[in-house]
Amino acid sequence: MAKLLSCVLGPRLYRVHRRRAEGGERREPSWDSYYQPRGLEKHTDSVLALASVLWSISYYASPLAVFYLYRKGLLTMSRVVPLSHCAATIALLLAGWPV
């Protein structure tokens, strides 16, 4: 799970292929020489980009959600304890413990 999370939050990779001219000299790459991903790779890239956007939104919106739950009276000790157990379990699994 930790590897998956690092892939979701990690940078995107680009590869540039340069063709050699007839004399062995390097020339500027054309648009045809840039890396063109295939269908599954395009789909996976869009899924990972969506997961990254959702993670960013939830990261910045979580304080607002906690404030909203507190104001509505949904944030009581009887509900917080089971949720904290769940959150701790998910955090440990994402951190890769136990290995």
PDB file of N, CA, C and O in Angstrom, residues 12-13 15 17 34-47:
ATOM      1  N   ARG A  12       5.172  12.571 -12.405  1.00  0.00           N
ATOM      2  CA  ARG A  12       4.938  11.884 -13.673  1.00  0.00           C
ATOM      3  C   ARG A  12       6.240  11.843 -14.448  1.00  0.00           C
ATOM      4  O   ARG A  12       7.043  12.761 -14.375  1.00  0.00           O
ATOM      5  N   LEU A  13       6.441  10.804 -15.192  1.00  0.00           N
ATOM      6  CA  LEU A  13       7.681  10.641 -15.935  1.00  0.00           C
ATOM      7  C   LEU A  13       7.431  10.863 -17.424  1.00  0.00           C
ATOM      8  O   LEU A  13       6.413  10.452 -17.963  1.00  0.00           O
ATOM      9  N   ARG A  15       9.554  10.663 -21.251  1.00  0.00           N
ATOM     10  CA  ARG A  15      10.753  10.157 -21.908  1.00  0.00           C
ATOM     11  C   ARG A  15      10.846  10.789 -23.287  1.00  0.00           C
ATOM     12  O   ARG A  15       9.871  10.817 -24.030  1.00  0.00           O
ATOM     13  N   HIS A  17      12.852  10.658 -26.875  1.00  0.00           N
ATOM     14  CA  HIS A  17      13.745   9.885 -27.741  1.00  0.00           C
ATOM     15  C   HIS A  17      14.350  10.846 -28.756  1.00  0.00           C
ATOM     16  O   HIS A  17      13.643  11.605 -29.402  1.00  0.00           O
ATOM     17  N   TYR A  34       8.601  12.060 -29.316  1.00  0.00           N
ATOM     18  CA  TYR A  34       8.215  12.072 -27.910  1.00  0.00           C
ATOM     19  C   TYR A  34       7.471  10.798 -27.568  1.00  0.00           C
ATOM     20  O   TYR A  34       6.828  10.181 -28.409  1.00  0.00           O
ATOM     21  N   TYR A  35       7.530  10.437 -26.317  1.00  0.00           N
ATOM     22  CA  TYR A  35       6.915   9.197 -25.851  1.00  0.00           C
ATOM     23  C   TYR A  35       5.397   9.276 -25.967  1.00  0.00           C
ATOM     24  O   TYR A  35       4.781  10.210 -25.475  1.00  0.00           O
ATOM     25  N   GLN A  36       4.804   8.313 -26.620  1.00  0.00           N
ATOM     26  CA  GLN A  36       3.355   8.246 -26.778  1.00  0.00           C
ATOM     27  C   GLN A  36       2.826   7.054 -25.974  1.00  0.00           C
ATOM     28  O   GLN A  36       3.083   5.907 -26.328  1.00  0.00           O
ATOM     29  N   PRO A  37       2.096   7.300 -24.879  1.00  0.00           N
ATOM     30  CA  PRO A  37       1.587   6.176 -24.083  1.00  0.00           C
ATOM     31  C   PRO A  37       0.483   5.428 -24.819  1.00  0.00           C
ATOM     32  O   PRO A  37      -0.227   5.996 -25.661  1.00  0.00           O
ATOM     33  N   ARG A  38       0.332   4.156 -24.466  1.00  0.00           N
ATOM     34  CA  ARG A  38      -0.713   3.336 -25.065  1.00  0.00           C
ATOM     35  C   ARG A  38      -1.999   3.474 -24.262  1.00  0.00           C
ATOM     36  O   ARG A  38      -2.051   4.201 -23.280  1.00  0.00           O
ATOM     37  N   GLY A  39      -3.039   2.771 -24.661  1.00  0.00           N
ATOM     38  CA  GLY A  39      -4.367   2.925 -24.077  1.00  0.00           C
ATOM     39  C   GLY A  39      -4.432   2.684 -22.577  1.00  0.00           C
ATOM     40  O   GLY A  39      -4.956   3.503 -21.822  1.00  0.00           O
ATOM     41  N   LEU A  40      -3.916   1.549 -22.125  1.00  0.00           N
ATOM     42  CA  LEU A  40      -3.975   1.219 -20.702  1.00  0.00           C
ATOM     43  C   LEU A  40      -3.143   2.194 -19.887  1.00  0.00           C
ATOM     44  O   LEU A  40      -3.538   2.597 -18.783  1.00  0.00           O
ATOM     45  N   GLU A  41      -2.022   2.606 -20.434  1.00  0.00           N
ATOM     46  CA  GLU A  41      -1.156   3.553 -19.737  1.00  0.00           C
ATOM     47  C   GLU A  41      -1.826   4.929 -19.611  1.00  0.00           C
ATOM     48  O   GLU A  41      -1.726   5.584 -18.579  1.00  0.00           O
ATOM     49  N   LYS A  42      -2.538   5.351 -20.637  1.00  0.00           N
ATOM     50  CA  LYS A  42      -3.285   6.612 -20.576  1.00  0.00           C
ATOM     51  C   LYS A  42      -4.378   6.534 -19.512  1.00  0.00           C
ATOM     52  O   LYS A  42      -4.571   7.462 -18.736  1.00  0.00           O
ATOM     53  N   HIS A  43      -5.091   5.402 -19.492  1.00  0.00           N
ATOM     54  CA  HIS A  43      -6.179   5.226 -18.533  1.00  0.00           C
ATOM     55  C   HIS A  43      -5.634   5.211 -17.104  1.00  0.00           C
ATOM     56  O   HIS A  43      -6.192   5.861 -16.219  1.00  0.00           O
ATOM     57  N   THR A  44      -4.550   4.495 -16.884  1.00  0.00           N
ATOM     58  CA  THR A  44      -3.951   4.429 -15.554  1.00  0.00           C
ATOM     59  C   THR A  44      -3.448   5.799 -15.112  1.00  0.00           C
ATOM     60  O   THR A  44      -3.614   6.175 -13.949  1.00  0.00           O
ATOM     61  N   ASP A  45      -2.874   6.538 -16.023  1.00  0.00           N
ATOM     62  CA  ASP A  45      -2.386   7.871 -15.695  1.00  0.00           C
ATOM     63  C   ASP A  45      -3.535   8.790 -15.287  1.00  0.00           C
ATOM     64  O   ASP A  45      -3.418   9.570 -14.346  1.00  0.00           O
ATOM     65  N   SER A  46      -4.662   8.680 -15.967  1.00  0.00           N
ATOM     66  CA  SER A  46      -5.810   9.514 -15.608  1.00  0.00           C
ATOM     67  C   SER A  46      -6.402   9.095 -14.269  1.00  0.00           C
ATOM     68  O   SER A  46      -6.841   9.950 -13.487  1.00  0.00           O
ATOM     69  N   VAL A  47      -6.402   7.800 -13.960  1.00  0.00           N
ATOM     70  CA  VAL A  47      -6.895   7.330 -12.657  1.00  0.00           C
ATOM     71  C   VAL A  47      -5.987   7.838 -11.545  1.00  0.00           C
ATOM     72  O   VAL A  47      -6.462   8.314 -10.504  1.00  0.00           O
TER      73      VAL A  47
END
